[in-house]
Coordinates of N, CA and C in Angstrom, one line a residue:
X1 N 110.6 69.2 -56.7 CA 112.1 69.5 -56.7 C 112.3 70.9 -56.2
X2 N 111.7 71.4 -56.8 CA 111.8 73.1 -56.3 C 111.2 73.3 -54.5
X3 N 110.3 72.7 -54.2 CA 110.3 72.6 -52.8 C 111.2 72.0 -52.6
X4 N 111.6 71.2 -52.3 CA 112.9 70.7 -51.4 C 114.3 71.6 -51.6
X5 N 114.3 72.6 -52.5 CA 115.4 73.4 -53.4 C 115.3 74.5 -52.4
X6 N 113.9 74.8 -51.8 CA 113.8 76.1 -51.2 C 113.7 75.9 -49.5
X7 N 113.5 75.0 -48.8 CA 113.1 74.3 -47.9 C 114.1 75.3 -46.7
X8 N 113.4 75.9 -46.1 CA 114.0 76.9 -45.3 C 114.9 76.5 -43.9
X9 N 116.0 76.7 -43.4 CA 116.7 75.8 -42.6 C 117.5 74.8 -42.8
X10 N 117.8 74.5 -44.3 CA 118.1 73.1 -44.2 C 119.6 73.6 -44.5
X11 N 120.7 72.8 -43.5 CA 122.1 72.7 -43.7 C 123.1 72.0 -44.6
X12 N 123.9 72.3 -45.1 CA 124.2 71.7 -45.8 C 125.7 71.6 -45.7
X13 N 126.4 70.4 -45.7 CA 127.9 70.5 -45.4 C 128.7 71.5 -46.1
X14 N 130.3 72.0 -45.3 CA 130.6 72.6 -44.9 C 131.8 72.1 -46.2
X15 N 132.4 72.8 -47.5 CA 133.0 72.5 -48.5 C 134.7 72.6 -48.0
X16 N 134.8 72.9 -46.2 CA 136.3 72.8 -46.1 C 136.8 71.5 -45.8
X17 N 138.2 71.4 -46.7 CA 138.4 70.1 -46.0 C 139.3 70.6 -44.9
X18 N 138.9 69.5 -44.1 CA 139.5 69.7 -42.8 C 140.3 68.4 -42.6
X19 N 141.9 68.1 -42.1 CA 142.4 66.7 -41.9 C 141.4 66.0 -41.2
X20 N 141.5 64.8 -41.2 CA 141.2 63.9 -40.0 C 141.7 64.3 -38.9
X21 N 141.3 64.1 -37.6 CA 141.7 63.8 -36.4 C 143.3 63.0 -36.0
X22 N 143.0 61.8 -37.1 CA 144.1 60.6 -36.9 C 145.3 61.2 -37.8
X23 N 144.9 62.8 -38.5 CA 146.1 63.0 -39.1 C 146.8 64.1 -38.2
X24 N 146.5 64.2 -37.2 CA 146.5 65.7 -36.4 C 147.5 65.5 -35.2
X25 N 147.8 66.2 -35.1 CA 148.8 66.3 -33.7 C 148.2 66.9 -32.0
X26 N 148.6 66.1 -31.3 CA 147.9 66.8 -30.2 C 147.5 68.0 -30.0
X27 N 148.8 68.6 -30.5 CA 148.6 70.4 -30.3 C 147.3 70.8 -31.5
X28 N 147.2 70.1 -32.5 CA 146.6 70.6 -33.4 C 145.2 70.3 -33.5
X29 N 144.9 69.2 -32.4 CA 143.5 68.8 -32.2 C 143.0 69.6 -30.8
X30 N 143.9 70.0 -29.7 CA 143.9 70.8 -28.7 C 143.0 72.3 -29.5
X31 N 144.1 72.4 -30.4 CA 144.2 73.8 -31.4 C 142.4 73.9 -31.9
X32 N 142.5 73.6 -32.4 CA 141.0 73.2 -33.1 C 139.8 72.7 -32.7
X33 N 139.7 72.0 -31.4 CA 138.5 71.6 -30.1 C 138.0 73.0 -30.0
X34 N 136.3 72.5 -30.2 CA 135.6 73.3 -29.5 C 135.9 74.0 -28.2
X35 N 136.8 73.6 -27.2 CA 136.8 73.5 -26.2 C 138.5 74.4 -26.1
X36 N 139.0 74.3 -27.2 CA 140.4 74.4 -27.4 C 141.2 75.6 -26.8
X37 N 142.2 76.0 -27.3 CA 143.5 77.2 -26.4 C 142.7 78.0 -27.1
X38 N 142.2 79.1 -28.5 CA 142.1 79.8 -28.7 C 140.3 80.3 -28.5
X39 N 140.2 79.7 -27.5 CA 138.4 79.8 -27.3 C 138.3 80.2 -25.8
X40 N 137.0 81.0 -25.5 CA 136.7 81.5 -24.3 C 136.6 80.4 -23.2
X41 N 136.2 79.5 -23.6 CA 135.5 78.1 -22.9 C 137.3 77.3 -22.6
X42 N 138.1 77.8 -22.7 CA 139.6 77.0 -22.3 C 140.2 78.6 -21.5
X43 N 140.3 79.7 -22.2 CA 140.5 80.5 -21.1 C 139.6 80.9 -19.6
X44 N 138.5 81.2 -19.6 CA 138.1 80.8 -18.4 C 138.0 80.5 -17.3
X45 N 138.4 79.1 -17.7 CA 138.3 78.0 -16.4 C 140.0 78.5 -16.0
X46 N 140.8 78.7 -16.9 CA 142.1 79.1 -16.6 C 142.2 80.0 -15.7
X47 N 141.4 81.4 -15.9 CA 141.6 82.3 -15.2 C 140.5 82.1 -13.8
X48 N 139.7 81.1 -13.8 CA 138.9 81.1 -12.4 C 139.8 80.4 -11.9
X49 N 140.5 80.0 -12.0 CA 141.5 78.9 -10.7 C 142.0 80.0 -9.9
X50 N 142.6 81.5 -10.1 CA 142.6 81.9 -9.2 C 141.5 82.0 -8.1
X51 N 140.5 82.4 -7.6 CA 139.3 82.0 -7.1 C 139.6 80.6 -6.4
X52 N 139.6 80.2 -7.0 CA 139.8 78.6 -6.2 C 141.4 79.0 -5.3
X53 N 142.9 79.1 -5.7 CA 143.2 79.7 -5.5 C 143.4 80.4 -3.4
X54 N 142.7 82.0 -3.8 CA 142.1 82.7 -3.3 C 141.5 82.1 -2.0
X55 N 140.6 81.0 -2.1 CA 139.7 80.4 -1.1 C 140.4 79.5 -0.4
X56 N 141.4 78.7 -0.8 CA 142.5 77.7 -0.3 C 143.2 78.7 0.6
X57 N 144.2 80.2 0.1 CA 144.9 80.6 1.0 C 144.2 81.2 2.2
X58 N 143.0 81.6 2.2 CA 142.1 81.3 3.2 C 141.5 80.8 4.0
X59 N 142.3 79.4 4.1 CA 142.3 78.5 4.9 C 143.2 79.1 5.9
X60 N 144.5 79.6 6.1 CA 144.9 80.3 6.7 C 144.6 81.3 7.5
X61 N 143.4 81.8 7.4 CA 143.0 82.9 8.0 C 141.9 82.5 9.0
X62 N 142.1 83.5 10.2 CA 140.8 82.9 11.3 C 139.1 83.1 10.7
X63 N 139.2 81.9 11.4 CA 137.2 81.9 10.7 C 136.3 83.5 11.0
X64 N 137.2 83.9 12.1 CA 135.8 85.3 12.5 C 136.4 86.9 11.3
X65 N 137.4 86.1 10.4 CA 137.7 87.6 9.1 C 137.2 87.2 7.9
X66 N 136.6 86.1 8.1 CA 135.5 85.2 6.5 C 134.5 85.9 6.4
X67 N 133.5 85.7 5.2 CA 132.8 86.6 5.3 C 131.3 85.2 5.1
X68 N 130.8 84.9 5.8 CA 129.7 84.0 5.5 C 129.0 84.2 3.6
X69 N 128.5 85.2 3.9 CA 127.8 85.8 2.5 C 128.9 85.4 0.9
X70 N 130.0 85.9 1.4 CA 131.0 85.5 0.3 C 130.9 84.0 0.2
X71 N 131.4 83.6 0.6 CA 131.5 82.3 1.1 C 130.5 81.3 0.2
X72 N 129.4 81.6 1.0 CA 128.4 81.1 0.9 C 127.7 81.3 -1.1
X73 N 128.4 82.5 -1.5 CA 128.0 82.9 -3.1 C 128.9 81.9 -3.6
X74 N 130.0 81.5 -3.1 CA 131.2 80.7 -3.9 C 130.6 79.5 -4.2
X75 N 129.9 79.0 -3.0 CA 129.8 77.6 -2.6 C 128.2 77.1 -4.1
X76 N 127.7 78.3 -4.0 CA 126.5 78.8 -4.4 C 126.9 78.2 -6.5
X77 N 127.6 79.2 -6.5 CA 128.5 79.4 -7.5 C 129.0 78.4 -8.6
X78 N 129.9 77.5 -7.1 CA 130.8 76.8 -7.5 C 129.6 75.2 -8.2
X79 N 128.6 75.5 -7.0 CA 127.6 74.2 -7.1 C 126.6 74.1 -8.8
X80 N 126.5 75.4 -9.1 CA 125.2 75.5 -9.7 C 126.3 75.7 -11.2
X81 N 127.3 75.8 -11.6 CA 127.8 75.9 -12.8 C 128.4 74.8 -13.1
X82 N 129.1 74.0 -12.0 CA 129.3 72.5 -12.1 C 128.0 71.8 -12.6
X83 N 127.3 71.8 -12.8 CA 126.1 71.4 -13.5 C 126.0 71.7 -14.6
X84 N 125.7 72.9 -14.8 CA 125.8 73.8 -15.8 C 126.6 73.5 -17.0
X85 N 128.1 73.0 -16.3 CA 129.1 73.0 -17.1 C 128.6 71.8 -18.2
X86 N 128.6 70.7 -17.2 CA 128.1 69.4 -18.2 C 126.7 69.4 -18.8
X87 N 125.8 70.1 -19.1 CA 124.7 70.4 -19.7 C 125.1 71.1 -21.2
X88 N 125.9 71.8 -21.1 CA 125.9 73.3 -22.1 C 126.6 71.9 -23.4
X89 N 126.7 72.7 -24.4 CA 127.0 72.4 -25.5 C 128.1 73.5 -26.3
X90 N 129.4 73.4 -26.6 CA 130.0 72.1 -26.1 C 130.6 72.0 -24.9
X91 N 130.5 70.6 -24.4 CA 130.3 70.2 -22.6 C 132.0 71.1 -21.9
X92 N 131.9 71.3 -21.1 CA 133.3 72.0 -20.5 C 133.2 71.4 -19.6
X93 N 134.6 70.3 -19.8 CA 134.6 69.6 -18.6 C 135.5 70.4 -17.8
X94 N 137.0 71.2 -18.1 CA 137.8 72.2 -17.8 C 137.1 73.1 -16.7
X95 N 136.2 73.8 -17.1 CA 135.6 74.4 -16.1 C 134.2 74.0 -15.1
X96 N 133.8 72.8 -15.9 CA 133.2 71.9 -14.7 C 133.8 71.8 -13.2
X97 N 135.1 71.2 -13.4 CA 136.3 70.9 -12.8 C 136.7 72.3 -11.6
X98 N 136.7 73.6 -12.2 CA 137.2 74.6 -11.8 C 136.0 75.0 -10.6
X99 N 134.8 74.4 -11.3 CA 133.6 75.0 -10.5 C 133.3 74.2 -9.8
X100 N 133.9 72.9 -9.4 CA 133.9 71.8 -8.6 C 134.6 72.1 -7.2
X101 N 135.8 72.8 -8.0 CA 136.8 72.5 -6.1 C 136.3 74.3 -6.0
X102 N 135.8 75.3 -6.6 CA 135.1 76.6 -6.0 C 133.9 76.0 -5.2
X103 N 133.3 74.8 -5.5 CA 132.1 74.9 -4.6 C 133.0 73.8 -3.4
X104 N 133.6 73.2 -3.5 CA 134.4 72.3 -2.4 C 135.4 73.1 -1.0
X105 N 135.7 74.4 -1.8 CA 136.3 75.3 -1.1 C 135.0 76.3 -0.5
X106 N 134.5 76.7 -1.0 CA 133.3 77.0 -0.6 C 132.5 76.4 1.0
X107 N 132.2 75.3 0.4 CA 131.6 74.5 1.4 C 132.6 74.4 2.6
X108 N 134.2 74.1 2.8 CA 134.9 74.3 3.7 C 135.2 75.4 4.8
X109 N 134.7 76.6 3.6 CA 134.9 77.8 4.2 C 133.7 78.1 5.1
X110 N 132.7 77.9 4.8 CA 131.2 78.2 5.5 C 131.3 77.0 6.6
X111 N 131.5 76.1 6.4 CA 131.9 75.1 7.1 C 132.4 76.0 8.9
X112 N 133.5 76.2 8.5 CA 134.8 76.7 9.3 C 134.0 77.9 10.1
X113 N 133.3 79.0 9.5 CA 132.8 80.1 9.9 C 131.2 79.5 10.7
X114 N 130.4 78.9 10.4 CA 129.3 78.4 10.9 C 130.0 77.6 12.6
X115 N 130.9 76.5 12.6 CA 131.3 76.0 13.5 C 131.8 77.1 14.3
X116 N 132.7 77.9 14.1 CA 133.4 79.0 14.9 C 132.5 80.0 15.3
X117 N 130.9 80.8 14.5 CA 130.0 80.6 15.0 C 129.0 80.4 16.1
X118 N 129.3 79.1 16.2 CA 128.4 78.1 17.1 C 129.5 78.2 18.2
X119 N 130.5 78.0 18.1 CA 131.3 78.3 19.3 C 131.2 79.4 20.4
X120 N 131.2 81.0 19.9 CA 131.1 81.8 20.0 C 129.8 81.6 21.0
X121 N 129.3 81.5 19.6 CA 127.4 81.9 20.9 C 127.4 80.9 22.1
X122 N 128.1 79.5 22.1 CA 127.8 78.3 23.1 C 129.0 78.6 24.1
X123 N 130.2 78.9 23.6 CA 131.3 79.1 24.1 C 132.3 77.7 23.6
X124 N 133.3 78.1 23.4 CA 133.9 76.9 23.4 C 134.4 75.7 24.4
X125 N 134.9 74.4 23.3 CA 134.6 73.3 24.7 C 136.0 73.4 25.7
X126 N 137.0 74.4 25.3 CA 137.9 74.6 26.5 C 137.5 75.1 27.6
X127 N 136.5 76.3 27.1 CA 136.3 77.2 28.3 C 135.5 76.6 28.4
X128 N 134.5 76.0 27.9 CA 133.3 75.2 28.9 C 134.2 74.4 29.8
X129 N 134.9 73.9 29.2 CA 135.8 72.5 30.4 C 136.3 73.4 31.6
X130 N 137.1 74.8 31.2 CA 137.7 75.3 32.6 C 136.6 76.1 33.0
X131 N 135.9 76.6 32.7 CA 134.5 76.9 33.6 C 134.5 75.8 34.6
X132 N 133.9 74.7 34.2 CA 133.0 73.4 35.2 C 134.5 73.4 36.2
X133 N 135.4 72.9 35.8 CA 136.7 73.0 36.8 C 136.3 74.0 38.0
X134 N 136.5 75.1 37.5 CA 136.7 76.3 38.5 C 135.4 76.3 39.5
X135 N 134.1 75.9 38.6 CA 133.4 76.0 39.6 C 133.0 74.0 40.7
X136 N 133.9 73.6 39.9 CA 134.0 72.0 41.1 C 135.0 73.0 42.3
X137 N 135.9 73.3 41.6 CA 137.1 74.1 42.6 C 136.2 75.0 44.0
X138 N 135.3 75.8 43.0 CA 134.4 76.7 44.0 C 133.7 76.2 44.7
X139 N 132.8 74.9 44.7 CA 132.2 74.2 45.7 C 133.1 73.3 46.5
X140 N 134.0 72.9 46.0 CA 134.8 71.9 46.6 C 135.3 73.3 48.2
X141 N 135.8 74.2 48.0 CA 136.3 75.0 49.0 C 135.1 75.6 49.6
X142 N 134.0 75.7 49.5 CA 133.1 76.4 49.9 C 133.1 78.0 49.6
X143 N 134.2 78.2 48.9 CA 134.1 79.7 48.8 C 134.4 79.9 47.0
X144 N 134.7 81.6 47.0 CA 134.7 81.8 45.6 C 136.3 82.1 45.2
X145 N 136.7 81.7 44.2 CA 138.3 82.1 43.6 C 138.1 83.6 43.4
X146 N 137.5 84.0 43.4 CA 138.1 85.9 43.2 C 138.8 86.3 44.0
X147 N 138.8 85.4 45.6 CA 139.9 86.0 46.2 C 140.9 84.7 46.9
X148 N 141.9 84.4 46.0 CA 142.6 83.0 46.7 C 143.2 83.2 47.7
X149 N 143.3 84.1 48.4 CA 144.3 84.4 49.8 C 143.0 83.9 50.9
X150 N 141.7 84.7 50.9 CA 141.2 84.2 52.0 C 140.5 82.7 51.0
X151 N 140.5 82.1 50.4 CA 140.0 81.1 49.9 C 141.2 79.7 50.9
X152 N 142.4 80.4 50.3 CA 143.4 79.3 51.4 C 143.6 79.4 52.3
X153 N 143.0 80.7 53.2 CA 143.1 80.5 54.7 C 142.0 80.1 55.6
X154 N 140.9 80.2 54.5 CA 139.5 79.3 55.3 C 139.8 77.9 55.0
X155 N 140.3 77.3 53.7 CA 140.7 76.0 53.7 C 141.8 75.7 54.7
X156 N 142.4 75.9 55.1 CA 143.9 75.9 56.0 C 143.1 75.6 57.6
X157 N 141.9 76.7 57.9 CA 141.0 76.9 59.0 C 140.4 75.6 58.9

């Protein structure tokens, strides 16, 4: 008896009564969730939506003022805490959620800047297209467009 009296660790319920759930009011089970309004784990995700936010009005802006590296921490970010979220104890699905469309914005953004990018170094497929033009144009006349005056009077000839 005295061992089990002294048994180190052992918990023992908790003497408040607390209503039932089924006696509670939304606000008051919101209130009271691990997860609830007066806990870090509900403000949080609250305040990372700007971030999310932030990365949407940036959709707006040309890909060559992004910053790859940012970008790419968001995506980083957004991917590895969304995991995280539903692991931890207690589960935050709130900021699961927040760290979902941070890595979805994320990934758009790098997206945008990688392609624009690849443009850059290949050229894009406009100016590829009026490149080849100009130069069918330049074989077609036998001469070069830097100078159209004698270009149309050797064609004319």
């Amino acid at each position: 008896m005295l061992r089990n009296s002294m048994r180190l660790g052992r918990r023992h319920q908790s003497t408040e009564i607390t209503p039932p759930a089924a006696n509670q009011s939304a606000f008051q089970r919101l209130w009271n969730s691990p997860v609830g309004l007066k806990t870090v784990h509900f403000w949080a995700p609250v305040m990372k939506w700007a971030l999310v936010l932030a990365g949407v009005s940036d959709f707006y802006r040309p890909a060559e003022k992004l910053s790859l590296t940012q970008n790419f921490a968001l995506t980083a970010t957004g991917a590895i805490w969304t995991r995280w979220c539903l692991i931890i104890k207690p589960r935050n699905v709130l900021l699961a959620a927040v760290n979902f469309f941070l890595g979805c914005v994320g990934v758009v953004q790098v997206s945008r800047i990688l392609m624009w990018q690849q443009s850059v170094k290949n050229g894009t497929a406009v100016e590829l297209v009026e490149q080849d033009a100009k130069d069918a144009v330049r074989s077609a006349r036998g001469g070069s467009l830097e100078n159209p005056e004698a270009a149309a009077k050797s064609a004319i000839q």
